[in-house]
Amino acid sequence: MDGFYGGYGLVGLLLLVGVLFVTVAFVANGLLRPTVPGGDKTVTYECGVDPVGEGWAQNHIRYYVFAYLYVVFAVDAIYLFPWATVFAAPGFGAATLVEMFVFIGFLAVGLLYAWKKGVLSWV
Amino acid sequence: MTVEVLFGLLGVVATGSALLVVTTRQMVHAALWLVVTLGAVAGCYLLLSAEFVAWVQVLIYIGAVVVLLLFGLMLTRAPIGASVDLDASMAQRLAAAVVAGATAGVLVVSLVDAFRGEHIALETDRPRGHSSAVGAALFRDWVLPFEVLSVLLLAALVGAIVLSRRDVSEPAERGVT
């Protein structure tokens, strides 16, 4: 279990064991329990209250900004990883360090704009 | 050998779930099948020892882009059940199949022509897809595109804020969903 594939093989094996564990548990559960379907059991559980209307509500567009901010900062974060492995390496100097802060600076302006416009408050 | 077999299986999963993305009539299911497709592609990257790209695929595409897609569905009036109006006419289906086939053809031909059976050793001490290799390329040769990207992200963020602000500043339309 050495090397690149060995390491990920171990992860895959663990994943497989996890899936198998859940499958076996649910199948055993299904075989052992009594099955009496029907009636109120099929109704969506909503804190003991009868559900009203459909299970679909349209959200306000302002929540889109939160999803979009997440995308922007996820893209930002994935550039931090390769940067962190090289900025101290020989051949890369203070310029590399500054370049990342310029990148983050631009995004910080966006965050500041969002904050100033008041879209960050969860209403 | 195991790697080739696994790669083939993941390719089948990716292609099959991609077909389900475009054929399912439930919009939410399409977004969820997209998770399977992108995950299988991430697995393919991992098998090619492109470790960094694989995890970027998981983080950005499965994590962020699919969330954005689901948000898009939640913001529109898209019904949660099957949408019959998603059905395309036979002519549209044929056109889509021709375009998809042609795109696949271009990609396969150009890739085969570019590499011509070149063998690239995958498992080495430091795989080619290691994040330090990506970082070295990024900060040695591609610094300007990298900085331009931050401006692009800023512009898109400001655009999203402006679009969503318009609704907030019109109190008459509030509550109308």
PDB file of C-alpha atoms in Angstrom:
ATOM      1  CA  MET A   1       0.000   0.000   0.000  1.00  0.00           C
ATOM      2  CA  ASP A   2       2.753   2.399  -0.983  1.00  0.00           C
ATOM      3  CA  GLY A   3       2.934   5.107  -3.593  1.00  0.00           C
ATOM      4  CA  PHE A   4       0.255   7.156  -5.265  1.00  0.00           C
ATOM      5  CA  TYR A   5      -2.130   4.374  -6.265  1.00  0.00           C
ATOM      6  CA  GLY A   6      -1.557   2.444  -3.048  1.00  0.00           C
ATOM      7  CA  GLY A   7      -2.595   5.408  -0.953  1.00  0.00           C
ATOM      8  CA  TYR A   8      -5.721   6.078  -2.963  1.00  0.00           C
ATOM      9  CA  GLY A   9      -6.424   2.329  -3.160  1.00  0.00           C
ATOM     10  CA  LEU A  10      -6.636   2.349   0.626  1.00  0.00           C
ATOM     11  CA  VAL A  11      -9.070   5.278   0.499  1.00  0.00           C
ATOM     12  CA  GLY A  12     -11.152   3.426  -2.093  1.00  0.00           C
ATOM     13  CA  LEU A  13     -11.141   0.279   0.037  1.00  0.00           C
ATOM     14  CA  LEU A  14     -12.343   2.247   3.047  1.00  0.00           C
ATOM     15  CA  LEU A  15     -15.109   3.764   0.893  1.00  0.00           C
ATOM     16  CA  LEU A  16     -16.137   0.289  -0.250  1.00  0.00           C
ATOM     17  CA  VAL A  17     -16.216  -1.001   3.328  1.00  0.00           C
ATOM     18  CA  GLY A  18     -18.351   1.984   4.318  1.00  0.00           C
ATOM     19  CA  VAL A  19     -20.855   1.384   1.499  1.00  0.00           C
ATOM     20  CA  LEU A  20     -20.955  -2.325   2.322  1.00  0.00           C
ATOM     21  CA  PHE A  21     -21.558  -1.603   6.020  1.00  0.00           C
ATOM     22  CA  VAL A  22     -24.548   0.625   5.295  1.00  0.00           C
ATOM     23  CA  THR A  23     -25.954  -1.790   2.694  1.00  0.00           C
ATOM     24  CA  VAL A  24     -25.699  -4.795   4.998  1.00  0.00           C
ATOM     25  CA  ALA A  25     -27.219  -2.846   7.891  1.00  0.00           C
ATOM     26  CA  PHE A  26     -30.209  -1.678   5.834  1.00  0.00           C
ATOM     27  CA  VAL A  27     -30.813  -5.066   4.169  1.00  0.00           C
ATOM     28  CA  ALA A  28     -30.673  -6.862   7.536  1.00  0.00           C
ATOM     29  CA  ASN A  29     -32.995  -4.221   8.963  1.00  0.00           C
ATOM     30  CA  GLY A  30     -35.439  -4.702   6.082  1.00  0.00           C
ATOM     31  CA  LEU A  31     -35.449  -8.488   6.528  1.00  0.00           C
ATOM     32  CA  LEU A  32     -35.974  -8.414  10.276  1.00  0.00           C
ATOM     33  CA  ARG A  33     -38.544  -5.649  10.744  1.00  0.00           C
ATOM     34  CA  PRO A  34     -42.310  -6.035  10.209  1.00  0.00           C
ATOM     35  CA  THR A  35     -43.544  -4.124   7.140  1.00  0.00           C
ATOM     36  CA  VAL A  36     -46.954  -2.456   7.440  1.00  0.00           C
ATOM     37  CA  PRO A  37     -47.127   0.333   4.825  1.00  0.00           C
ATOM     38  CA  GLY A  38     -49.937   2.750   4.128  1.00  0.00           C
ATOM     39  CA  GLY A  39     -51.990   5.584   5.552  1.00  0.00           C
ATOM     40  CA  ASP A  40     -50.356   8.460   7.372  1.00  0.00           C
ATOM     41  CA  LYS A  41     -46.947   6.788   7.155  1.00  0.00           C
ATOM     42  CA  THR A  42     -46.459   8.036   3.594  1.00  0.00           C
ATOM     43  CA  VAL A  43     -47.170  11.669   4.521  1.00  0.00           C
ATOM     44  CA  THR A  44     -44.138  13.950   4.703  1.00  0.00           C
ATOM     45  CA  TYR A  45     -43.170  14.515   8.322  1.00  0.00           C
ATOM     46  CA  GLU A  46     -43.378  18.187   9.182  1.00  0.00           C
ATOM     47  CA  CYS A  47     -43.002  18.509  12.963  1.00  0.00           C
ATOM     48  CA  GLY A  48     -46.248  16.611  13.518  1.00  0.00           C
ATOM     49  CA  VAL A  49     -48.293  19.127  11.509  1.00  0.00           C
ATOM     50  CA  ASP A  50     -50.116  18.102   8.336  1.00  0.00           C
ATOM     51  CA  PRO A  51     -48.060  19.403   5.395  1.00  0.00           C
ATOM     52  CA  VAL A  52     -49.677  22.204   3.383  1.00  0.00           C
ATOM     53  CA  GLY A  53     -49.109  22.794  -0.305  1.00  0.00           C
ATOM     54  CA  GLU A  54     -46.213  21.456  -2.324  1.00  0.00           C
ATOM     55  CA  GLY A  55     -42.680  20.759  -1.246  1.00  0.00           C
ATOM     56  CA  TRP A  56     -41.368  23.480  -3.496  1.00  0.00           C
ATOM     57  CA  ALA A  57     -40.967  27.156  -2.728  1.00  0.00           C
ATOM     58  CA  GLN A  58     -39.345  29.779  -4.861  1.00  0.00           C
ATOM     59  CA  ASN A  59     -36.512  31.551  -3.078  1.00  0.00           C
ATOM     60  CA  HIS A  60     -35.650  35.197  -3.314  1.00  0.00           C
ATOM     61  CA  ILE A  61     -32.901  36.113  -5.770  1.00  0.00           C
ATOM     62  CA  ARG A  62     -30.845  37.772  -3.020  1.00  0.00           C
ATOM     63  CA  TYR A  63     -29.732  34.360  -1.736  1.00  0.00           C
ATOM     64  CA  TYR A  64     -27.972  33.808  -5.060  1.00  0.00           C
ATOM     65  CA  VAL A  65     -25.215  36.163  -3.884  1.00  0.00           C
ATOM     66  CA  PHE A  66     -24.338  33.771  -1.049  1.00  0.00           C
ATOM     67  CA  ALA A  67     -23.975  30.862  -3.467  1.00  0.00           C
ATOM     68  CA  TYR A  68     -21.967  33.053  -5.796  1.00  0.00           C
ATOM     69  CA  LEU A  69     -19.676  34.279  -3.011  1.00  0.00           C
ATOM     70  CA  TYR A  70     -19.061  30.632  -2.160  1.00  0.00           C
ATOM     71  CA  VAL A  71     -18.055  29.888  -5.760  1.00  0.00           C
ATOM     72  CA  VAL A  72     -15.737  32.905  -5.905  1.00  0.00           C
ATOM     73  CA  PHE A  73     -13.960  32.042  -2.683  1.00  0.00           C
ATOM     74  CA  ALA A  74     -13.758  28.335  -3.568  1.00  0.00           C
ATOM     75  CA  VAL A  75     -11.954  29.351  -6.771  1.00  0.00           C
ATOM     76  CA  ASP A  76      -9.755  31.619  -4.656  1.00  0.00           C
ATOM     77  CA  ALA A  77      -8.981  28.797  -2.213  1.00  0.00           C
ATOM     78  CA  ILE A  78      -7.889  26.286  -4.863  1.00  0.00           C
ATOM     79  CA  TYR A  79      -5.246  28.753  -6.078  1.00  0.00           C
ATOM     80  CA  LEU A  80      -3.894  29.056  -2.542  1.00  0.00           C
ATOM     81  CA  PHE A  81      -2.860  25.363  -2.498  1.00  0.00           C
ATOM     82  CA  PRO A  82      -0.414  25.405  -5.458  1.00  0.00           C
ATOM     83  CA  TRP A  83       0.786  28.825  -4.301  1.00  0.00           C
ATOM     84  CA  ALA A  84       1.521  27.535  -0.800  1.00  0.00           C
ATOM     85  CA  THR A  85       3.724  24.743  -2.197  1.00  0.00           C
ATOM     86  CA  VAL A  86       5.916  27.052  -4.305  1.00  0.00           C
ATOM     87  CA  PHE A  87       6.173  30.546  -2.832  1.00  0.00           C
ATOM     88  CA  ALA A  88       9.030  29.609  -0.494  1.00  0.00           C
ATOM     89  CA  ALA A  89      10.751  27.323  -3.017  1.00  0.00           C
ATOM     90  CA  PRO A  90      14.010  28.438  -4.672  1.00  0.00           C
ATOM     91  CA  GLY A  91      13.358  30.444  -7.819  1.00  0.00           C
ATOM     92  CA  PHE A  92      10.277  32.146  -6.419  1.00  0.00           C
ATOM     93  CA  GLY A  93      10.773  35.295  -4.429  1.00  0.00           C
ATOM     94  CA  ALA A  94       8.792  38.026  -2.796  1.00  0.00           C
ATOM     95  CA  ALA A  95       7.086  38.666  -6.157  1.00  0.00           C
ATOM     96  CA  THR A  96       5.214  35.359  -5.925  1.00  0.00           C
ATOM     97  CA  LEU A  97       4.152  36.232  -2.414  1.00  0.00           C
ATOM     98  CA  VAL A  98       2.880  39.646  -3.522  1.00  0.00           C
ATOM     99  CA  GLU A  99       1.094  38.217  -6.583  1.00  0.00           C
ATOM    100  CA  MET A 100      -1.206  36.137  -4.419  1.00  0.00           C
ATOM    101  CA  PHE A 101      -2.009  39.121  -2.212  1.00  0.00           C
ATOM    102  CA  VAL A 102      -2.877  41.153  -5.312  1.00  0.00           C
ATOM    103  CA  PHE A 103      -5.246  38.330  -6.316  1.00  0.00           C
ATOM    104  CA  ILE A 104      -6.839  38.212  -2.865  1.00  0.00           C
ATOM    105  CA  GLY A 105      -6.944  42.019  -2.808  1.00  0.00           C
ATOM    106  CA  PHE A 106      -9.134  42.127  -5.924  1.00  0.00           C
ATOM    107  CA  LEU A 107     -11.546  39.614  -4.395  1.00  0.00           C
ATOM    108  CA  ALA A 108     -11.514  41.504  -1.090  1.00  0.00           C
ATOM    109  CA  VAL A 109     -12.732  44.581  -3.003  1.00  0.00           C
ATOM    110  CA  GLY A 110     -15.675  42.466  -4.196  1.00  0.00           C
ATOM    111  CA  LEU A 111     -16.417  41.317  -0.662  1.00  0.00           C
ATOM    112  CA  LEU A 112     -16.173  44.909   0.591  1.00  0.00           C
ATOM    113  CA  TYR A 113     -18.606  45.995  -2.145  1.00  0.00           C
ATOM    114  CA  ALA A 114     -21.024  43.237  -1.124  1.00  0.00           C
ATOM    115  CA  TRP A 115     -20.748  44.288   2.506  1.00  0.00           C
ATOM    116  CA  LYS A 116     -21.235  48.002   1.688  1.00  0.00           C
ATOM    117  CA  LYS A 117     -24.305  47.214  -0.406  1.00  0.00           C
ATOM    118  CA  GLY A 118     -25.749  45.297   2.511  1.00  0.00           C
ATOM    119  CA  VAL A 119     -26.279  42.034   0.651  1.00  0.00           C
ATOM    120  CA  LEU A 120     -24.398  40.059   3.297  1.00  0.00           C
ATOM    121  CA  SER A 121     -27.169  40.411   5.875  1.00  0.00           C
ATOM    122  CA  TRP A 122     -29.330  37.294   5.942  1.00  0.00           C
ATOM    123  CA  VAL A 123     -32.891  38.580   5.913  1.00  0.00           C
TER     124      VAL A 123
ATOM    125  CA  MET B   1      -3.880  -3.091 -15.825  1.00  0.00           C
ATOM    126  CA  THR B   2      -6.159  -2.350 -12.866  1.00  0.00           C
ATOM    127  CA  VAL B   3      -5.828   1.338 -13.640  1.00  0.00           C
ATOM    128  CA  GLU B   4      -6.961   0.831 -17.252  1.00  0.00           C
ATOM    129  CA  VAL B   5      -9.977  -1.256 -16.169  1.00  0.00           C
ATOM    130  CA  LEU B   6     -10.981   1.268 -13.501  1.00  0.00           C
ATOM    131  CA  PHE B   7     -10.536   4.123 -15.962  1.00  0.00           C
ATOM    132  CA  GLY B   8     -12.823   2.381 -18.434  1.00  0.00           C
ATOM    133  CA  LEU B   9     -15.461   1.713 -15.775  1.00  0.00           C
ATOM    134  CA  LEU B  10     -15.363   5.336 -14.612  1.00  0.00           C
ATOM    135  CA  GLY B  11     -15.670   6.439 -18.229  1.00  0.00           C
ATOM    136  CA  VAL B  12     -18.800   4.306 -18.626  1.00  0.00           C
ATOM    137  CA  VAL B  13     -20.254   5.794 -15.404  1.00  0.00           C
ATOM    138  CA  ALA B  14     -19.454   9.328 -16.582  1.00  0.00           C
ATOM    139  CA  THR B  15     -20.982   8.805 -20.033  1.00  0.00           C
ATOM    140  CA  GLY B  16     -24.081   7.024 -18.707  1.00  0.00           C
ATOM    141  CA  SER B  17     -24.846   9.632 -16.058  1.00  0.00           C
ATOM    142  CA  ALA B  18     -24.144  12.422 -18.569  1.00  0.00           C
ATOM    143  CA  LEU B  19     -26.804  10.879 -20.831  1.00  0.00           C
ATOM    144  CA  LEU B  20     -29.186  10.791 -17.861  1.00  0.00           C
ATOM    145  CA  VAL B  21     -28.493  14.496 -17.187  1.00  0.00           C
ATOM    146  CA  VAL B  22     -29.848  15.423 -20.606  1.00  0.00           C
ATOM    147  CA  THR B  23     -32.642  12.836 -20.796  1.00  0.00           C
ATOM    148  CA  THR B  24     -34.216  13.057 -17.328  1.00  0.00           C
ATOM    149  CA  ARG B  25     -37.401  15.113 -17.104  1.00  0.00           C
ATOM    150  CA  GLN B  26     -36.821  16.151 -13.494  1.00  0.00           C
ATOM    151  CA  MET B  27     -34.664  19.254 -13.336  1.00  0.00           C
ATOM    152  CA  VAL B  28     -33.355  18.496  -9.846  1.00  0.00           C
ATOM    153  CA  HIS B  29     -32.442  14.957 -10.887  1.00  0.00           C
ATOM    154  CA  ALA B  30     -30.455  16.400 -13.796  1.00  0.00           C
ATOM    155  CA  ALA B  31     -28.408  18.496 -11.352  1.00  0.00           C
ATOM    156  CA  LEU B  32     -27.845  15.452  -9.124  1.00  0.00           C
ATOM    157  CA  TRP B  33     -26.841  13.220 -12.049  1.00  0.00           C
ATOM    158  CA  LEU B  34     -24.345  15.921 -12.931  1.00  0.00           C
ATOM    159  CA  VAL B  35     -22.710  15.254  -9.553  1.00  0.00           C
ATOM    160  CA  VAL B  36     -22.200  11.607 -10.586  1.00  0.00           C
ATOM    161  CA  THR B  37     -20.766  12.637 -13.964  1.00  0.00           C
ATOM    162  CA  LEU B  38     -18.360  15.167 -12.506  1.00  0.00           C
ATOM    163  CA  GLY B  39     -17.374  12.753  -9.734  1.00  0.00           C
ATOM    164  CA  ALA B  40     -16.555  10.019 -12.254  1.00  0.00           C
ATOM    165  CA  VAL B  41     -14.460  12.511 -14.252  1.00  0.00           C
ATOM    166  CA  ALA B  42     -12.665  13.443 -11.009  1.00  0.00           C
ATOM    167  CA  GLY B  43     -11.939   9.731 -10.515  1.00  0.00           C
ATOM    168  CA  CYS B  44     -10.489   9.598 -14.037  1.00  0.00           C
ATOM    169  CA  TYR B  45      -8.186  12.524 -13.201  1.00  0.00           C
ATOM    170  CA  LEU B  46      -7.100  10.755 -10.030  1.00  0.00           C
ATOM    171  CA  LEU B  47      -6.252   7.593 -11.999  1.00  0.00           C
ATOM    172  CA  LEU B  48      -4.136   9.724 -14.342  1.00  0.00           C
ATOM    173  CA  SER B  49      -2.275  10.893 -11.185  1.00  0.00           C
ATOM    174  CA  ALA B  50      -3.564  14.431 -11.722  1.00  0.00           C
ATOM    175  CA  GLU B  51      -4.235  14.645  -8.016  1.00  0.00           C
ATOM    176  CA  PHE B  52      -4.629  18.392  -7.746  1.00  0.00           C
ATOM    177  CA  VAL B  53      -6.994  18.720 -10.704  1.00  0.00           C
ATOM    178  CA  ALA B  54      -9.098  15.850  -9.344  1.00  0.00           C
ATOM    179  CA  TRP B  55      -9.673  17.583  -6.021  1.00  0.00           C
ATOM    180  CA  VAL B  56     -10.264  20.910  -7.736  1.00  0.00           C
ATOM    181  CA  GLN B  57     -12.930  19.116  -9.750  1.00  0.00           C
ATOM    182  CA  VAL B  58     -14.549  17.889  -6.535  1.00  0.00           C
ATOM    183  CA  LEU B  59     -14.281  21.236  -4.760  1.00  0.00           C
ATOM    184  CA  ILE B  60     -15.260  23.602  -7.572  1.00  0.00           C
ATOM    185  CA  TYR B  61     -17.498  21.592  -9.866  1.00  0.00           C
ATOM    186  CA  ILE B  62     -19.255  19.238  -7.463  1.00  0.00           C
ATOM    187  CA  GLY B  63     -19.056  21.608  -4.503  1.00  0.00           C
ATOM    188  CA  ALA B  64     -19.658  25.031  -5.979  1.00  0.00           C
ATOM    189  CA  VAL B  65     -21.032  24.814  -9.520  1.00  0.00           C
ATOM    190  CA  VAL B  66     -23.694  22.207  -8.729  1.00  0.00           C
ATOM    191  CA  VAL B  67     -24.726  24.259  -5.687  1.00  0.00           C
ATOM    192  CA  LEU B  68     -25.042  27.278  -7.975  1.00  0.00           C
ATOM    193  CA  LEU B  69     -27.151  25.169 -10.358  1.00  0.00           C
ATOM    194  CA  LEU B  70     -29.446  24.039  -7.550  1.00  0.00           C
ATOM    195  CA  PHE B  71     -29.723  27.637  -6.347  1.00  0.00           C
ATOM    196  CA  GLY B  72     -30.652  28.610  -9.874  1.00  0.00           C
ATOM    197  CA  LEU B  73     -33.434  26.015  -9.813  1.00  0.00           C
ATOM    198  CA  MET B  74     -34.638  27.209  -6.418  1.00  0.00           C
ATOM    199  CA  LEU B  75     -34.760  30.834  -7.587  1.00  0.00           C
ATOM    200  CA  THR B  76     -36.776  30.134 -10.704  1.00  0.00           C
ATOM    201  CA  ARG B  77     -40.261  28.803 -10.920  1.00  0.00           C
ATOM    202  CA  ALA B  78     -38.952  25.379 -11.915  1.00  0.00           C
ATOM    203  CA  PRO B  79     -41.376  22.764 -10.626  1.00  0.00           C
ATOM    204  CA  ILE B  80     -40.025  19.912  -8.586  1.00  0.00           C
ATOM    205  CA  GLY B  81     -41.871  17.212 -10.520  1.00  0.00           C
ATOM    206  CA  ALA B  82     -41.420  16.055 -14.089  1.00  0.00           C
ATOM    207  CA  SER B  83     -41.469  18.894 -16.581  1.00  0.00           C
ATOM    208  CA  VAL B  84     -43.140  17.827 -19.803  1.00  0.00           C
ATOM    209  CA  ASP B  85     -42.122  21.020 -21.581  1.00  0.00           C
ATOM    210  CA  LEU B  86     -38.500  19.919 -21.337  1.00  0.00           C
ATOM    211  CA  ASP B  87     -39.174  17.478 -24.142  1.00  0.00           C
ATOM    212  CA  ALA B  88     -37.404  18.383 -27.341  1.00  0.00           C
ATOM    213  CA  SER B  89     -38.728  17.663 -30.802  1.00  0.00           C
ATOM    214  CA  MET B  90     -37.168  14.910 -32.892  1.00  0.00           C
ATOM    215  CA  ALA B  91     -35.357  17.470 -35.079  1.00  0.00           C
ATOM    216  CA  GLN B  92     -33.803  19.102 -32.020  1.00  0.00           C
ATOM    217  CA  ARG B  93     -32.708  15.740 -30.671  1.00  0.00           C
ATOM    218  CA  LEU B  94     -31.086  14.847 -33.990  1.00  0.00           C
ATOM    219  CA  ALA B  95     -29.343  18.233 -34.179  1.00  0.00           C
ATOM    220  CA  ALA B  96     -28.074  17.828 -30.606  1.00  0.00           C
ATOM    221  CA  ALA B  97     -26.816  14.312 -31.345  1.00  0.00           C
ATOM    222  CA  VAL B  98     -24.998  15.533 -34.472  1.00  0.00           C
ATOM    223  CA  VAL B  99     -23.379  18.429 -32.583  1.00  0.00           C
ATOM    224  CA  ALA B 100     -22.360  16.159 -29.679  1.00  0.00           C
ATOM    225  CA  GLY B 101     -20.951  13.534 -32.057  1.00  0.00           C
ATOM    226  CA  ALA B 102     -19.025  16.152 -34.029  1.00  0.00           C
ATOM    227  CA  THR B 103     -17.570  17.676 -30.833  1.00  0.00           C
ATOM    228  CA  ALA B 104     -16.504  14.239 -29.607  1.00  0.00           C
ATOM    229  CA  GLY B 105     -14.969  13.548 -33.025  1.00  0.00           C
ATOM    230  CA  VAL B 106     -12.953  16.779 -32.984  1.00  0.00           C
ATOM    231  CA  LEU B 107     -11.706  16.074 -29.446  1.00  0.00           C
ATOM    232  CA  VAL B 108     -10.749  12.448 -30.143  1.00  0.00           C
ATOM    233  CA  VAL B 109      -9.024  13.231 -33.441  1.00  0.00           C
ATOM    234  CA  SER B 110      -7.068  16.182 -32.038  1.00  0.00           C
ATOM    235  CA  LEU B 111      -6.004  14.257 -28.923  1.00  0.00           C
ATOM    236  CA  VAL B 112      -4.934  11.189 -30.897  1.00  0.00           C
ATOM    237  CA  ASP B 113      -3.076  13.427 -33.347  1.00  0.00           C
ATOM    238  CA  ALA B 114      -1.392  15.432 -30.576  1.00  0.00           C
ATOM    239  CA  PHE B 115      -0.037  12.507 -28.564  1.00  0.00           C
ATOM    240  CA  ARG B 116       0.419   9.808 -31.264  1.00  0.00           C
ATOM    241  CA  GLY B 117       0.709   6.951 -28.802  1.00  0.00           C
ATOM    242  CA  GLU B 118       3.182   8.819 -26.581  1.00  0.00           C
ATOM    243  CA  HIS B 119       3.644   7.033 -23.270  1.00  0.00           C
ATOM    244  CA  ILE B 120       3.664   9.148 -20.130  1.00  0.00           C
ATOM    245  CA  ALA B 121       4.831   7.465 -16.919  1.00  0.00           C
ATOM    246  CA  LEU B 122       2.112   8.071 -14.328  1.00  0.00           C
ATOM    247  CA  GLU B 123       3.444   6.808 -11.049  1.00  0.00           C
ATOM    248  CA  THR B 124       6.638   8.615 -10.122  1.00  0.00           C
ATOM    249  CA  ASP B 125       8.003  10.065  -6.901  1.00  0.00           C
ATOM    250  CA  ARG B 126       6.215  13.308  -7.543  1.00  0.00           C
ATOM    251  CA  PRO B 127       3.283  12.911  -9.949  1.00  0.00           C
ATOM    252  CA  ARG B 128       2.907  15.445 -12.760  1.00  0.00           C
ATOM    253  CA  GLY B 129      -0.403  16.538 -11.350  1.00  0.00           C
ATOM    254  CA  HIS B 130       1.021  17.402  -7.930  1.00  0.00           C
ATOM    255  CA  SER B 131      -0.005  20.829  -6.712  1.00  0.00           C
ATOM    256  CA  SER B 132       3.620  22.018  -6.660  1.00  0.00           C
ATOM    257  CA  ALA B 133       3.891  21.300 -10.404  1.00  0.00           C
ATOM    258  CA  VAL B 134       0.709  23.290 -11.000  1.00  0.00           C
ATOM    259  CA  GLY B 135       1.970  26.066  -8.734  1.00  0.00           C
ATOM    260  CA  ALA B 136       5.342  26.251 -10.495  1.00  0.00           C
ATOM    261  CA  ALA B 137       3.669  26.540 -13.907  1.00  0.00           C
ATOM    262  CA  LEU B 138       1.156  29.060 -12.606  1.00  0.00           C
ATOM    263  CA  PHE B 139       3.596  31.422 -10.898  1.00  0.00           C
ATOM    264  CA  ARG B 140       6.396  31.078 -13.451  1.00  0.00           C
ATOM    265  CA  ASP B 141       4.581  31.293 -16.790  1.00  0.00           C
ATOM    266  CA  TRP B 142       0.938  32.161 -16.212  1.00  0.00           C
ATOM    267  CA  VAL B 143       0.995  34.951 -13.647  1.00  0.00           C
ATOM    268  CA  LEU B 144      -0.814  37.522 -15.792  1.00  0.00           C
ATOM    269  CA  PRO B 145      -3.790  35.249 -16.674  1.00  0.00           C
ATOM    270  CA  PHE B 146      -3.949  34.380 -12.978  1.00  0.00           C
ATOM    271  CA  GLU B 147      -4.238  38.044 -11.974  1.00  0.00           C
ATOM    272  CA  VAL B 148      -6.715  38.731 -14.789  1.00  0.00           C
ATOM    273  CA  LEU B 149      -8.824  35.887 -13.380  1.00  0.00           C
ATOM    274  CA  SER B 150      -9.235  37.793 -10.113  1.00  0.00           C
ATOM    275  CA  VAL B 151     -10.596  40.782 -12.072  1.00  0.00           C
ATOM    276  CA  LEU B 152     -12.996  38.439 -13.893  1.00  0.00           C
ATOM    277  CA  LEU B 153     -14.228  36.997 -10.600  1.00  0.00           C
ATOM    278  CA  LEU B 154     -14.613  40.517  -9.203  1.00  0.00           C
ATOM    279  CA  ALA B 155     -16.636  41.614 -12.223  1.00  0.00           C
ATOM    280  CA  ALA B 156     -18.905  38.569 -11.993  1.00  0.00           C
ATOM    281  CA  LEU B 157     -19.389  39.117  -8.253  1.00  0.00           C
ATOM    282  CA  VAL B 158     -20.297  42.781  -8.737  1.00  0.00           C
ATOM    283  CA  GLY B 159     -22.681  41.769 -11.530  1.00  0.00           C
ATOM    284  CA  ALA B 160     -24.402  39.204  -9.311  1.00  0.00           C
ATOM    285  CA  ILE B 161     -24.747  41.784  -6.518  1.00  0.00           C
ATOM    286  CA  VAL B 162     -26.184  44.429  -8.856  1.00  0.00           C
ATOM    287  CA  LEU B 163     -28.716  41.956 -10.280  1.00  0.00           C
ATOM    288  CA  SER B 164     -29.891  40.753  -6.886  1.00  0.00           C
ATOM    289  CA  ARG B 165     -29.884  44.259  -5.382  1.00  0.00           C
ATOM    290  CA  ARG B 166     -32.442  45.551  -7.859  1.00  0.00           C
ATOM    291  CA  ASP B 167     -35.133  43.397  -6.294  1.00  0.00           C
ATOM    292  CA  VAL B 168     -34.242  44.494  -2.779  1.00  0.00           C
ATOM    293  CA  SER B 169     -34.460  48.204  -3.616  1.00  0.00           C
ATOM    294  CA  GLU B 170     -37.953  47.819  -5.058  1.00  0.00           C
ATOM    295  CA  PRO B 171     -40.090  47.300  -1.955  1.00  0.00           C
ATOM    296  CA  ALA B 172     -43.259  47.095  -4.072  1.00  0.00           C
ATOM    297  CA  GLU B 173     -42.064  43.816  -5.535  1.00  0.00           C
ATOM    298  CA  ARG B 174     -41.026  42.311  -2.255  1.00  0.00           C
ATOM    299  CA  GLY B 175     -43.040  39.382  -1.120  1.00  0.00           C
ATOM    300  CA  VAL B 176     -44.034  38.621  -4.697  1.00  0.00           C
ATOM    301  CA  THR B 177     -42.407  35.298  -5.312  1.00  0.00           C
TER     302      THR B 177
END
